[in-house]
Coordinates of C-alpha atoms (C1' of nucleotides) in Angstrom, one line a residue:
Chain A
M1 CA 50.1 63.7 75.9
R2 CA 54.1 62.3 74.2
L3 CA 54.3 58.4 74.3
V4 CA 58.3 57.4 74.7
V5 CA 59.4 53.9 74.2
A6 CA 63.1 53.5 75.5
R7 CA 65.4 51.2 76.7
C8 CA 66.6 53.4 79.9
E9 CA 67.9 53.8 83.4
V10 CA 66.0 56.1 85.5
L11 CA 67.3 57.9 88.8
Y12 CA 65.5 59.5 91.4
T13 CA 66.2 61.6 94.1
G14 CA 63.7 63.3 96.3
R15 CA 61.6 62.4 99.3
L16 CA 63.7 58.7 98.6
T17 CA 66.4 57.8 96.3
A18 CA 65.6 55.2 93.9
R19 CA 67.7 53.9 91.2
L20 CA 65.6 51.8 87.6
P21 CA 68.2 49.7 86.2
Q22 CA 68.2 49.7 82.5
A23 CA 65.1 48.2 80.4
V24 CA 62.4 49.0 77.9
R25 CA 60.1 51.3 79.6
L26 CA 57.1 53.9 78.3
L27 CA 57.5 57.1 79.2
M28 CA 54.6 59.6 79.2
F29 CA 54.6 63.0 79.6
K30 CA 51.4 64.3 80.4
S31 CA 50.5 68.0 79.0
D32 CA 49.4 69.2 82.7
G33 CA 53.5 68.1 83.2
S34 CA 52.7 64.8 84.6
V35 CA 55.8 62.3 84.2
L36 CA 55.3 58.6 84.6
V37 CA 57.4 55.5 83.7
H38 CA 55.9 52.3 83.0
D39 CA 56.9 48.9 82.6
D40 CA 55.0 46.1 81.0
A41 CA 53.7 44.6 84.0
G42 CA 52.5 45.6 87.7
G43 CA 49.8 46.9 87.7
Y44 CA 48.3 50.2 87.8
R45 CA 51.6 52.3 89.5
P46 CA 54.1 53.8 87.7
L47 CA 57.7 52.6 88.7
N48 CA 58.5 56.4 88.5
W49 CA 56.6 59.1 88.3
M50 CA 56.7 63.1 89.2
T51 CA 53.6 64.8 89.5
P52 CA 53.0 68.6 88.7
P53 CA 54.4 71.2 88.4
T54 CA 57.1 70.2 87.0
V55 CA 60.5 71.3 84.6
V56 CA 61.5 68.9 82.2
E57 CA 64.7 69.4 80.6
E58 CA 65.8 67.5 77.4
R59 CA 69.5 67.0 76.6
E60 CA 71.6 64.2 74.6
G61 CA 70.4 61.1 75.8
S62 CA 68.7 62.0 78.7
I63 CA 65.6 63.8 79.9
V64 CA 66.0 65.3 83.5
V65 CA 62.3 66.2 85.3
R66 CA 62.8 68.3 88.2
K67 CA 60.1 69.8 91.0
R68 CA 60.2 71.8 93.7
A69 CA 59.1 69.9 97.1
G70 CA 59.6 72.4 99.9
K71 CA 62.7 73.4 100.7
S72 CA 65.0 70.9 98.7
E73 CA 64.1 69.5 94.9
D74 CA 62.9 66.4 93.1
K75 CA 64.8 65.3 90.4
L76 CA 63.8 62.1 88.1
E77 CA 66.4 61.4 85.6
I78 CA 65.7 59.2 82.5
R79 CA 68.8 58.1 80.6
I80 CA 68.0 56.7 77.4
A81 CA 70.4 54.0 75.9
D82 CA 67.8 53.4 72.6
L83 CA 65.0 55.3 71.8
L84 CA 62.4 52.5 70.3
S85 CA 59.6 55.2 69.5
D86 CA 58.1 58.5 70.3
V87 CA 55.1 59.9 69.5
T88 CA 52.9 62.6 70.8
H89 CA 48.5 62.7 70.8
D90 CA 46.8 66.1 70.9
M91 CA 44.0 64.5 73.2
G92 CA 41.9 67.5 73.2
E93 CA 39.4 68.5 76.2
S94 CA 39.4 65.9 78.9
A95 CA 36.0 65.5 81.0
A96 CA 35.5 64.2 84.6
L97 CA 34.9 60.9 85.8
Q98 CA 31.6 60.5 87.8
K99 CA 31.7 58.7 90.6
D100 CA 28.8 56.7 93.1
G101 CA 29.4 54.6 95.8
V102 CA 32.1 56.1 98.1
E103 CA 31.6 56.9 101.5
R104 CA 29.9 60.2 101.2
H105 CA 26.7 59.0 99.6
L106 CA 26.9 56.5 102.5
Q107 CA 26.7 59.6 104.9
E108 CA 23.9 61.0 102.6
E109 CA 21.8 58.0 103.0
L110 CA 22.3 57.4 106.2
A111 CA 21.3 61.1 107.2
A112 CA 18.4 60.7 105.5
R113 CA 17.7 57.3 106.7
P114 CA 19.2 57.0 110.2
N115 CA 16.7 54.4 111.2
A116 CA 18.1 51.8 108.7
L117 CA 20.7 51.4 111.6
G118 CA 18.4 49.6 113.2
Q119 CA 17.5 51.6 115.6
S120 CA 15.1 54.6 116.4
L121 CA 17.3 57.1 115.8
Q122 CA 16.4 61.0 114.8
L123 CA 19.2 63.0 113.0
V124 CA 20.5 66.0 114.7
R125 CA 23.2 67.0 112.4
R126 CA 25.8 65.5 110.0
E127 CA 29.2 66.7 110.8
W128 CA 28.8 67.3 114.3
P129 CA 32.1 69.5 115.8
T130 CA 34.7 68.2 117.8
D131 CA 37.7 69.9 118.7
I132 CA 39.6 66.9 117.2
G133 CA 37.4 66.5 114.1
P134 CA 33.6 66.2 113.1
V135 CA 31.8 63.0 114.0
D136 CA 29.7 61.9 110.5
L137 CA 26.3 61.8 112.3
M138 CA 24.7 62.8 115.6
C139 CA 21.3 61.3 116.5
R140 CA 19.1 60.7 119.6
D141 CA 17.2 57.7 120.0
A142 CA 13.8 56.7 121.1
S143 CA 14.5 58.0 124.9
G144 CA 16.4 60.9 124.1
D145 CA 19.6 59.5 124.3
W146 CA 22.5 60.8 122.1
V147 CA 24.2 58.6 119.5
A148 CA 27.1 59.5 117.9
V149 CA 27.7 57.5 114.1
E150 CA 30.9 57.0 112.5
I151 CA 30.9 56.1 108.8
K152 CA 33.2 54.4 106.9
R153 CA 33.0 52.0 103.9
I154 CA 35.3 49.8 105.1
A155 CA 35.7 49.4 109.1
T156 CA 39.0 48.7 110.5
I157 CA 40.7 49.0 113.8
E158 CA 41.4 52.6 113.1
A159 CA 37.3 53.5 112.8
V160 CA 36.5 52.2 116.3
E161 CA 39.9 54.3 117.3
Q162 CA 38.7 57.4 115.8
L163 CA 34.8 56.8 117.4
T164 CA 36.5 56.2 120.6
R165 CA 37.9 59.3 120.4
Y166 CA 35.1 61.3 119.8
L167 CA 33.2 59.7 122.5
E168 CA 36.0 61.0 125.1
R169 CA 35.6 64.2 123.2
I170 CA 32.0 64.6 123.3
E171 CA 30.8 66.2 126.6
I172 CA 27.4 64.7 126.9
E173 CA 26.7 62.5 129.2
G174 CA 25.9 58.9 128.0
C175 CA 26.4 59.3 124.6
R176 CA 26.4 56.1 122.8
G177 CA 28.4 55.0 119.6
V178 CA 27.7 53.3 116.3
L179 CA 29.5 51.8 114.0
A180 CA 28.1 52.0 110.4
A181 CA 29.9 50.5 107.3
Q182 CA 29.4 48.3 104.1
V183 CA 32.2 45.9 105.6
I184 CA 33.5 45.8 109.1
K185 CA 36.7 43.8 109.5
P186 CA 36.5 41.2 111.9
Q187 CA 38.7 42.4 114.7
A188 CA 37.2 46.0 114.3
R189 CA 34.0 44.2 115.7
T190 CA 35.7 42.5 118.4
L191 CA 37.1 45.8 119.7
A192 CA 34.1 48.1 119.1
E193 CA 31.7 45.4 121.0
A194 CA 34.1 45.7 123.5
R195 CA 33.8 49.1 124.1
G196 CA 29.8 48.9 123.8
I197 CA 30.1 50.1 120.7
H198 CA 27.2 48.9 118.4
C199 CA 28.0 47.6 114.8
V200 CA 26.3 47.7 111.5
E201 CA 26.5 46.4 108.1
V202 CA 24.6 48.7 105.7
D203 CA 24.4 47.8 101.6
L204 CA 24.0 51.3 99.5
A205 CA 21.9 49.5 97.2
V206 CA 19.0 48.2 100.1
L207 CA 19.4 52.2 101.5
R208 CA 18.2 53.8 98.4
G209 CA 15.9 51.1 98.0
E210 CA 17.3 49.7 94.8
R211 CA 17.3 46.2 96.2
E212 CA 15.4 44.6 99.3
P213 CA 17.5 43.0 102.0
D214 CA 18.3 39.4 101.3
L215 CA 15.7 37.8 103.9
T216 CA 15.5 34.7 101.7
L217 CA 18.3 33.1 104.2
F218 CA 16.1 33.3 107.5
T219 CA 12.9 31.8 105.6
Chain B
M1 CA 52.5 46.4 75.8
R2 CA 50.2 48.1 73.3
L3 CA 48.9 51.3 73.5
V4 CA 45.2 52.5 72.5
V5 CA 45.0 55.9 71.7
A6 CA 41.0 56.7 71.0
R7 CA 38.1 58.4 71.6
C8 CA 36.2 56.7 74.3
E9 CA 33.4 56.3 77.1
V10 CA 34.4 53.9 79.8
L11 CA 32.0 52.5 82.0
Y12 CA 33.3 50.7 85.8
T13 CA 31.2 48.5 88.0
G14 CA 32.5 46.4 90.9
R15 CA 33.7 48.2 94.5
L16 CA 31.9 51.0 93.3
T17 CA 29.9 52.3 89.6
A18 CA 32.1 55.1 87.6
R19 CA 30.9 56.5 84.2
L20 CA 34.1 58.4 82.7
P21 CA 32.3 60.7 79.9
Q22 CA 33.4 60.4 76.0
A23 CA 37.0 62.3 75.3
V24 CA 40.5 61.0 74.1
R25 CA 42.6 58.6 76.3
L26 CA 45.0 56.5 76.5
L27 CA 44.6 52.7 76.9
M28 CA 47.5 50.9 78.5
F29 CA 47.2 47.0 77.8
K30 CA 50.0 45.4 80.2
S31 CA 51.3 41.6 79.7
D32 CA 50.7 40.8 82.9
G33 CA 46.7 41.8 82.6
S34 CA 46.7 45.1 84.0
V35 CA 44.5 47.8 82.0
L36 CA 44.9 51.4 82.4
V37 CA 43.0 54.3 81.2
H38 CA 45.0 57.5 81.4
D39 CA 44.1 61.2 80.3
D40 CA 46.4 63.8 79.0
A41 CA 46.6 65.3 82.6
G42 CA 45.5 64.5 86.3
G43 CA 48.7 63.1 87.8
Y44 CA 50.1 59.7 88.1
R45 CA 46.7 57.5 88.7
P46 CA 45.0 56.3 85.9
L47 CA 40.9 57.4 85.6
N48 CA 40.3 54.1 85.8
W49 CA 42.2 50.9 86.1
M50 CA 42.0 47.1 86.5
T51 CA 44.6 45.3 87.9
P52 CA 45.2 41.6 87.8
P53 CA 44.1 39.0 87.5
T54 CA 41.9 39.8 84.1
V55 CA 40.0 38.8 81.2
V56 CA 40.0 40.8 78.3
E57 CA 37.2 40.9 75.6
E58 CA 37.7 42.5 72.1
R59 CA 34.5 43.4 70.5
E60 CA 33.5 45.4 67.4
G61 CA 33.5 48.7 69.0
S62 CA 34.4 47.9 72.4
I63 CA 36.7 46.2 75.1
V64 CA 35.4 44.3 78.1
V65 CA 37.9 43.3 80.8
R66 CA 36.5 41.7 83.9
K67 CA 38.1 40.3 87.2
R68 CA 36.6 38.3 89.9
A69 CA 36.4 39.9 93.1
G70 CA 35.2 38.0 95.7
K71 CA 31.5 36.8 95.6
S72 CA 30.8 39.6 93.0
E73 CA 32.6 40.6 89.9
D74 CA 34.4 43.6 88.5
K75 CA 33.9 45.3 85.2
L76 CA 35.4 47.7 82.8
E77 CA 33.7 48.3 79.6
I78 CA 35.6 51.1 77.2
R79 CA 33.4 51.8 74.3
I80 CA 35.2 52.8 71.5
A81 CA 34.4 55.8 69.1
D82 CA 37.0 56.7 67.1
L83 CA 40.1 54.7 67.4
L84 CA 43.1 57.2 66.6
S85 CA 46.5 54.8 67.3
D86 CA 47.1 51.2 68.1
V87 CA 50.2 50.2 68.8
T88 CA 52.1 47.0 70.5
H89 CA 55.8 47.1 71.8
D90 CA 57.4 43.7 73.0
M91 CA 59.4 45.1 76.2
G92 CA 61.2 42.4 77.4
E93 CA 62.2 41.4 80.5
S94 CA 61.7 44.2 83.9
A95 CA 64.0 44.7 86.6
A96 CA 63.4 45.5 90.3
L97 CA 63.4 49.1 91.7
Q98 CA 65.6 49.9 94.2
K99 CA 64.6 52.2 96.9
D100 CA 66.5 53.7 99.8
G101 CA 65.7 56.0 102.6
V102 CA 62.4 54.2 103.8
E103 CA 60.8 53.3 107.5
R104 CA 63.2 50.3 107.3
H105 CA 66.5 51.8 106.9
L106 CA 65.3 54.7 109.7
Q107 CA 64.6 51.7 112.2
E108 CA 68.2 50.2 111.1
E109 CA 70.2 53.2 111.9
L110 CA 68.3 53.9 115.1
A111 CA 68.7 49.9 116.1
A112 CA 73.0 50.7 115.1
R113 CA 72.9 54.4 117.1
P114 CA 69.4 54.2 119.8
N115 CA 71.6 57.2 121.6
A116 CA 70.5 59.6 118.8
L117 CA 67.2 59.0 119.9
G118 CA 68.8 62.1 122.6
Q119 CA 68.7 59.6 126.0
S120 CA 71.1 57.0 126.8
L121 CA 69.7 53.9 125.6
Q122 CA 70.7 50.4 125.0
L123 CA 69.0 48.5 122.5
V124 CA 67.6 44.9 124.1
R125 CA 65.8 43.9 120.4
R126 CA 64.2 45.1 117.3
E127 CA 60.7 44.0 116.6
W128 CA 60.2 43.3 120.1
P129 CA 57.0 40.6 119.9
T130 CA 53.8 41.8 121.7
D131 CA 50.4 39.8 121.0
I132 CA 48.6 42.8 118.5
G133 CA 52.3 42.9 116.8
P134 CA 55.8 43.9 117.4
V135 CA 57.4 47.2 119.0
D136 CA 59.8 48.6 116.2
L137 CA 62.5 48.9 119.3
M138 CA 63.0 47.7 123.1
C139 CA 65.9 49.5 124.7
R140 CA 66.4 50.2 128.2
D141 CA 67.9 53.7 129.7
A142 CA 70.3 54.3 131.9
S143 CA 68.2 54.2 135.0
G144 CA 67.7 50.4 133.3
D145 CA 64.1 51.4 132.7
W146 CA 62.3 49.8 129.5
V147 CA 61.7 52.4 126.6
A148 CA 59.6 51.1 123.8
V149 CA 60.4 53.1 120.3
E150 CA 57.8 53.5 117.8
I151 CA 59.4 54.1 114.3
K152 CA 57.8 56.4 111.7
R153 CA 59.0 58.3 108.3
I154 CA 56.0 60.6 109.2
A155 CA 54.2 60.1 112.7
T156 CA 50.3 61.0 112.9
I157 CA 47.8 60.6 115.6
E158 CA 47.7 57.1 114.6
A159 CA 51.3 56.3 115.0
V160 CA 50.7 57.6 118.8
E161 CA 47.6 55.6 119.1
Q162 CA 49.7 52.5 117.5
L163 CA 52.8 53.1 120.5
T164 CA 49.6 53.5 122.9
R165 CA 48.3 49.9 122.3
Y166 CA 52.1 48.4 122.6
L167 CA 52.5 50.4 125.9
E168 CA 48.8 48.7 127.2
R169 CA 49.9 45.3 126.1
I170 CA 53.5 45.2 127.5
E171 CA 53.7 43.7 130.7
I172 CA 56.5 45.6 132.2
E173 CA 56.1 47.9 134.9
G174 CA 56.6 51.3 134.2
C175 CA 58.1 51.2 130.2
R176 CA 57.9 54.5 128.6
G177 CA 57.1 55.1 125.1
V178 CA 59.3 57.3 122.4
L179 CA 58.0 58.3 118.8
A180 CA 61.2 58.7 116.8
A181 CA 59.9 60.0 113.4
Q182 CA 61.5 62.4 110.4
V183 CA 58.2 64.5 110.6
I184 CA 56.1 64.7 113.4
K185 CA 52.7 66.3 113.0
P186 CA 51.3 68.7 115.2
Q187 CA 48.2 67.1 116.3
A188 CA 50.5 64.0 117.2
R189 CA 52.8 65.2 118.6
T190 CA 49.9 67.3 121.1
L191 CA 48.3 63.7 121.8
A192 CA 51.8 62.3 122.6
E193 CA 53.0 64.4 124.9
A194 CA 49.3 64.3 126.7
R195 CA 49.7 60.6 127.5
G196 CA 53.5 61.0 128.2
I197 CA 55.0 59.7 125.1
H198 CA 58.8 61.4 124.1
C199 CA 58.6 62.8 121.1
V200 CA 62.0 62.7 118.6
E201 CA 62.1 63.8 115.5
V202 CA 65.7 62.1 113.5
D203 CA 67.1 63.0 110.3
L204 CA 68.1 59.8 108.1
A205 CA 71.7 62.0 106.6
V206 CA 72.4 63.0 110.1
L207 CA 72.2 59.5 111.7
R208 CA 74.2 58.0 108.8
G209 CA 76.7 60.8 109.4
E210 CA 76.8 62.0 106.0
R211 CA 75.3 65.4 107.5
E212 CA 76.5 67.4 110.8
P213 CA 73.0 68.4 112.7
D214 CA 72.6 72.0 112.4
L215 CA 73.6 73.6 115.3
T216 CA 74.4 76.8 113.4
L217 CA 70.8 78.0 114.4
F218 CA 71.7 78.1 118.1
T219 CA 75.2 79.8 117.7
Chain C
dC1 C1' 49.1 77.3 102.6
dG2 C1' 49.2 73.2 105.9
dG3 C1' 46.3 69.5 108.1
dT4 C1' 43.4 65.6 107.8
dA5 C1' 40.8 62.1 106.1
dG6 C1' 39.2 59.2 101.8
dA7 C1' 41.2 55.9 98.1
dT8 C1' 37.6 50.9 93.1
dT9 C1' 43.3 53.0 97.5
dT10 C1' 47.3 49.2 95.9
dC11 C1' 51.1 46.7 97.9
dG12 C1' 54.3 44.2 100.6
dT13 C1' 54.8 40.9 104.5
dG14 C1' 53.5 37.7 107.6
dA15 C1' 50.6 34.3 110.4
Chain D
dT1 C1' 43.9 33.3 102.6
dC2 C1' 43.4 37.0 105.4
dA3 C1' 44.8 41.1 108.0
dC4 C1' 47.5 44.8 109.1
dG5 C1' 50.8 48.7 108.2
dA6 C1' 53.6 51.5 104.7
dA7 C1' 53.6 54.5 100.4
dG8 C1' 58.1 59.2 96.9
dT9 C1' 51.4 57.0 99.1
dC10 C1' 47.8 60.7 96.2
dT11 C1' 44.0 63.7 96.4
dA12 C1' 39.9 66.5 98.3
dC13 C1' 38.4 69.3 101.2
dC14 C1' 38.6 72.3 105.0
dG15 C1' 40.6 75.4 108.3

DNA sequence: CGGTAGATTTCGTGA
DNA sequence: TCACGAAGTCTACCG
């Protein structure tokens, strides 16, 4: 990885045009072709960037990064006024990030234990196909009625709309909808209940039995 | 900005838990409290990060970054096995990025020239208020009928849903819907047309008169 | 390869 | 502060 600290101006043309006035920035050139222009503030997102595959052309006082983007071209032009530092580090092999707690894990746990949704449910299949996309979980309840379950980490109105579209498309008489999420936004809950969709907030740690449901509030 | 290159392992607990196995990484500590862990590959997003406000605690062989996140806490623990470089740069004042070509510009151009939507339209107002949010453009056509226009850079099913919600809420008899975007996804077009919503793809450069419509295809 | 859904989305804006 | 919508979203997955 090459790290350059320089007073520079950056011009981007591509999906939009943008100009970054002259100031001191950090330029990162990764070995996979990624180029990032970072400021000393402003959070995790670079001010300008280009994702691989790129072509980097270095000239006197400027660096131009190009990328084919469909029929046209993306171009990042870095005009260097004052080079303050320029170092390259050999960082060797990488190792992948291991994540836990994303939506898929929630789906796996609920597929294994659909009763955690607070109803007596039996799983029929995960990723039940419809012509507009898969329903996360398709179950049947104690009465034999069908129940379509949509799972989100955070449920917004969009999740309710999505489940509603599925329910419209599912050719099953009286199929109910259940929305399960770690967090259900108030407006989503209101819309869901107005449409007869049951809402359930679930906790991944509780699902896994790592932590007991917090019942002390009610004792 | 402090830049550290080190062989390290990173543990994140917060909205999810993640472990980044030991390897050589770039650690960025911005003056606003942002902390980013970058790899020598993998595009523009850091492997791990924390956005301000943060508290950074440095100890022997490890750096812990903490942040209050609602009722719980986010924690990023960086265990340093081998410190390869550690430099700090004073980057001085920043300057804001100037953008052009985003959705707002599209709305401005279409507000100035609603006829570009391929119909004889007259603008009544931009950001027409409803109780669930503003309609981008409200117009009347040659017959005096009302037309609600939703503008997107890229129109997906969600844009159709949004416009549909507006049309349901607008208390105007026979108000039509028009979806205008630089790119309209096929599924969005299908859903829109099934609901009687007219789709128009627009080109910002053409709208501005910088480029003529490409008519050569039809000659 | 295009399209869709997820993301520790982040980030801005308006109520 | 909360909630919603945009983003050069990016990225993984599935057809």
